[in-house]
Short mmCIF file of C-alpha atoms in Angstrom, two decimals:
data_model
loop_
_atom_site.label_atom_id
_atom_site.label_comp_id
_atom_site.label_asym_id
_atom_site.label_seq_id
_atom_site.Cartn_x
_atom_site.Cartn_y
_atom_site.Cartn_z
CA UNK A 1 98.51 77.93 149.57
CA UNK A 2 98.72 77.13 145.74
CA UNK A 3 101.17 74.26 144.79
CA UNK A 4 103.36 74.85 142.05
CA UNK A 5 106.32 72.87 140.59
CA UNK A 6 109.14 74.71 142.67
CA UNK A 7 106.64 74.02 145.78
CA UNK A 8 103.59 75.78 147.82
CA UNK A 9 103.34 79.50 147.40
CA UNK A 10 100.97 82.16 148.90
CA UNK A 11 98.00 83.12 145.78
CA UNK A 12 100.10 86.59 145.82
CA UNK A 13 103.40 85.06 145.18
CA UNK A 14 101.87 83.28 142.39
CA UNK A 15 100.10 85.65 140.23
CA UNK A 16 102.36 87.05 137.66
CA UNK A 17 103.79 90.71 137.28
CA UNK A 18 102.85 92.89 134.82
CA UNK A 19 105.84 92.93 133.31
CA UNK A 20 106.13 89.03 132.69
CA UNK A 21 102.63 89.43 130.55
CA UNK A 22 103.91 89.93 126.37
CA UNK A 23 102.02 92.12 124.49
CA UNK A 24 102.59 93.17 121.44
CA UNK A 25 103.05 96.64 120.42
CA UNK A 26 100.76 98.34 117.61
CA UNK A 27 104.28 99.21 115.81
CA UNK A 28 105.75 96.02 115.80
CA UNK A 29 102.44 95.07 114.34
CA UNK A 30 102.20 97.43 111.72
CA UNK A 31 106.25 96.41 111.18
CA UNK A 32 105.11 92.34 111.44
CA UNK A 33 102.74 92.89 108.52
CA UNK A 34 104.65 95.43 106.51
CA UNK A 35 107.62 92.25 106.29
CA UNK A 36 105.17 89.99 105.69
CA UNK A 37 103.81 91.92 102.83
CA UNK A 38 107.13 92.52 101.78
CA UNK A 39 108.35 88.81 101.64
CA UNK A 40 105.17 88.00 100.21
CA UNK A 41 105.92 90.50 96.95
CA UNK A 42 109.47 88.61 96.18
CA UNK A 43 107.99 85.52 96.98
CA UNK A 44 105.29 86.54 94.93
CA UNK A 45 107.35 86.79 92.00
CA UNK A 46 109.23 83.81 92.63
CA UNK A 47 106.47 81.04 92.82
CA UNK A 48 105.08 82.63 89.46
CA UNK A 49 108.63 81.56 87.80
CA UNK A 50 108.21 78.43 89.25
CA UNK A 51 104.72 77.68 88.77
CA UNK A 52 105.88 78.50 84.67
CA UNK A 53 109.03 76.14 85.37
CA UNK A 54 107.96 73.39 87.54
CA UNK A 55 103.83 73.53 86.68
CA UNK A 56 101.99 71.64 89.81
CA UNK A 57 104.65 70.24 91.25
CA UNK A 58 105.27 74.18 92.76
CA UNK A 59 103.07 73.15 95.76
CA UNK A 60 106.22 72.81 97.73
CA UNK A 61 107.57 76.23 96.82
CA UNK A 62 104.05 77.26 97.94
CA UNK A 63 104.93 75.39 101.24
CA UNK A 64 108.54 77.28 101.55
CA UNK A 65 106.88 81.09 100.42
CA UNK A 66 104.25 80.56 103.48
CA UNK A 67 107.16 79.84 105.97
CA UNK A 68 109.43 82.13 104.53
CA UNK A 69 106.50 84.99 105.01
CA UNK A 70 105.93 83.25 108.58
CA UNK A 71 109.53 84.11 109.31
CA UNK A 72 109.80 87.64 108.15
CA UNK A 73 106.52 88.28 110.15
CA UNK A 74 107.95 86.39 113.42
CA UNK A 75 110.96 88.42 112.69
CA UNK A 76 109.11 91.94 112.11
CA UNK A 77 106.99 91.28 115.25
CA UNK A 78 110.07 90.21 117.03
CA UNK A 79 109.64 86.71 117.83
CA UNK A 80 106.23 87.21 119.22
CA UNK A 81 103.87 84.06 118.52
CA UNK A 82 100.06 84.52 118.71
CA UNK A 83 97.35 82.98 117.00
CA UNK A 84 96.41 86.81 115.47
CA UNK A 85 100.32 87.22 114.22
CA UNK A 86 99.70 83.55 112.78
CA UNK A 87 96.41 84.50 110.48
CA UNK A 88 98.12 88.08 109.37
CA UNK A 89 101.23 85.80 108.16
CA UNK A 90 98.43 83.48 106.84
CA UNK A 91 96.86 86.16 104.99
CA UNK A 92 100.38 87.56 103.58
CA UNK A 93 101.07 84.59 102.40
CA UNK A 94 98.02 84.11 100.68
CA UNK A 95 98.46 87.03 98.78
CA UNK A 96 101.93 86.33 97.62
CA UNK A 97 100.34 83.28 96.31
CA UNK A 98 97.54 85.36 94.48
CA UNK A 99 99.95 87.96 93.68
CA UNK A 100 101.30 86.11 89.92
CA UNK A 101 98.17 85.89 88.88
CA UNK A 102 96.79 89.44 89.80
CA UNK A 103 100.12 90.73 87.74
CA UNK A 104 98.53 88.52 84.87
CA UNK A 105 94.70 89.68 85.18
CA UNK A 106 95.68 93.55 85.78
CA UNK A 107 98.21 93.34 82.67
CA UNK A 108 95.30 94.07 79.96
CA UNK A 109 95.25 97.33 82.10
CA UNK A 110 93.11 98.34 84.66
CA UNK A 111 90.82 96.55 87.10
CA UNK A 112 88.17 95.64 85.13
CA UNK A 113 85.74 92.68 85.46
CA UNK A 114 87.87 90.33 82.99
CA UNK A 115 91.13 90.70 85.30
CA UNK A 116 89.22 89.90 88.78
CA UNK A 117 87.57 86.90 86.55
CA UNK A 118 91.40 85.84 85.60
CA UNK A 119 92.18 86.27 89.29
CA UNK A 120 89.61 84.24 90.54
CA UNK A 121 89.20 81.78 88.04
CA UNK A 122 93.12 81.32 86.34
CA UNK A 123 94.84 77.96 87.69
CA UNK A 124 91.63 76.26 88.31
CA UNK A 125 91.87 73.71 91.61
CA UNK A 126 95.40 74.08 91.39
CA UNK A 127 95.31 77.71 92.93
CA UNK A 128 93.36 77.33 95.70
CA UNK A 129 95.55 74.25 96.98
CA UNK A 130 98.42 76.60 96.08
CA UNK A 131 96.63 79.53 98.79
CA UNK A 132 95.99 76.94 101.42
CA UNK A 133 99.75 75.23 101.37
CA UNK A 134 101.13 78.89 101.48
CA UNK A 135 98.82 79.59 104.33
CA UNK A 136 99.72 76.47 106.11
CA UNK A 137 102.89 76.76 105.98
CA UNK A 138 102.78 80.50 107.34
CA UNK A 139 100.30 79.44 110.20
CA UNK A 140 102.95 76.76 111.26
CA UNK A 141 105.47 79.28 111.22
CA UNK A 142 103.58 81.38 114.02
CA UNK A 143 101.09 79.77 115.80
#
């Protein structure tokens, strides 16, 4: 017998079905990402106006553009809360964060070795705390 909250059950009445065990389909994954991507773009573009208007203090729109990718990939997976769905939002988020200053570094045209310098070394310590409050704020979101 196995004790369990609602009282002692047989090891077969226990084990779950099939059906009861979530898994989440390759689609919806595809879909999760694609929204987070997506959110991450606008988002994107909105924390570079702020960053211009607000300067450091944009660490809480950074904050608010990870959970706002966090939702749209909670939403796009539908509902489904995993510790991979949280690092894809992660990610997403990270590159919505990035994504202002790879508009900036690709602007002189092309992807040469000036714009990925600009993109990794534009906004000094600043960016980098910028990435990891997006991404913390997306992980919260889904984990």
């Amino acid at each position: 017998m196995v004790y369990t909250a609602v009282g002692a059950k047989c090891p077969r009445c226990v084990r779950l079905p099939k059906s009861a065990l979530v898994t989440l389909k390759p689609g919806r994954m595809v879909l999760a990402v694609m929204a987070g991507l997506g959110a991450a773009a606008v988002g994107g573009y909105l924390f570079g106006v702020a960053v211009n208007m607000i300067g450091l203090l944009s660490i809480i729109f950074a904050y608010l553009l990870g959970y706002a990718v966090g939702e749209a990939v909670s939403w796009g997976s539908g509902r489904y809360h995993s510790r991979g769905m949280a690092i894809w939002a992660s990610i997403c988020a990270a590159l919505g964060v990035l994504l202002p200053f790879m508009f900036l570094g690709l602007r002189g045209g092309g992807f040469t070795y000036a714009a990925i310098n600009y993109i990794l070394v534009s906004g000094g310590i600043w960016k980098y705390i910028w990435i990891a409050a997006a991404a913390y704020g997306a992980w919260r979101r889904n984990a």
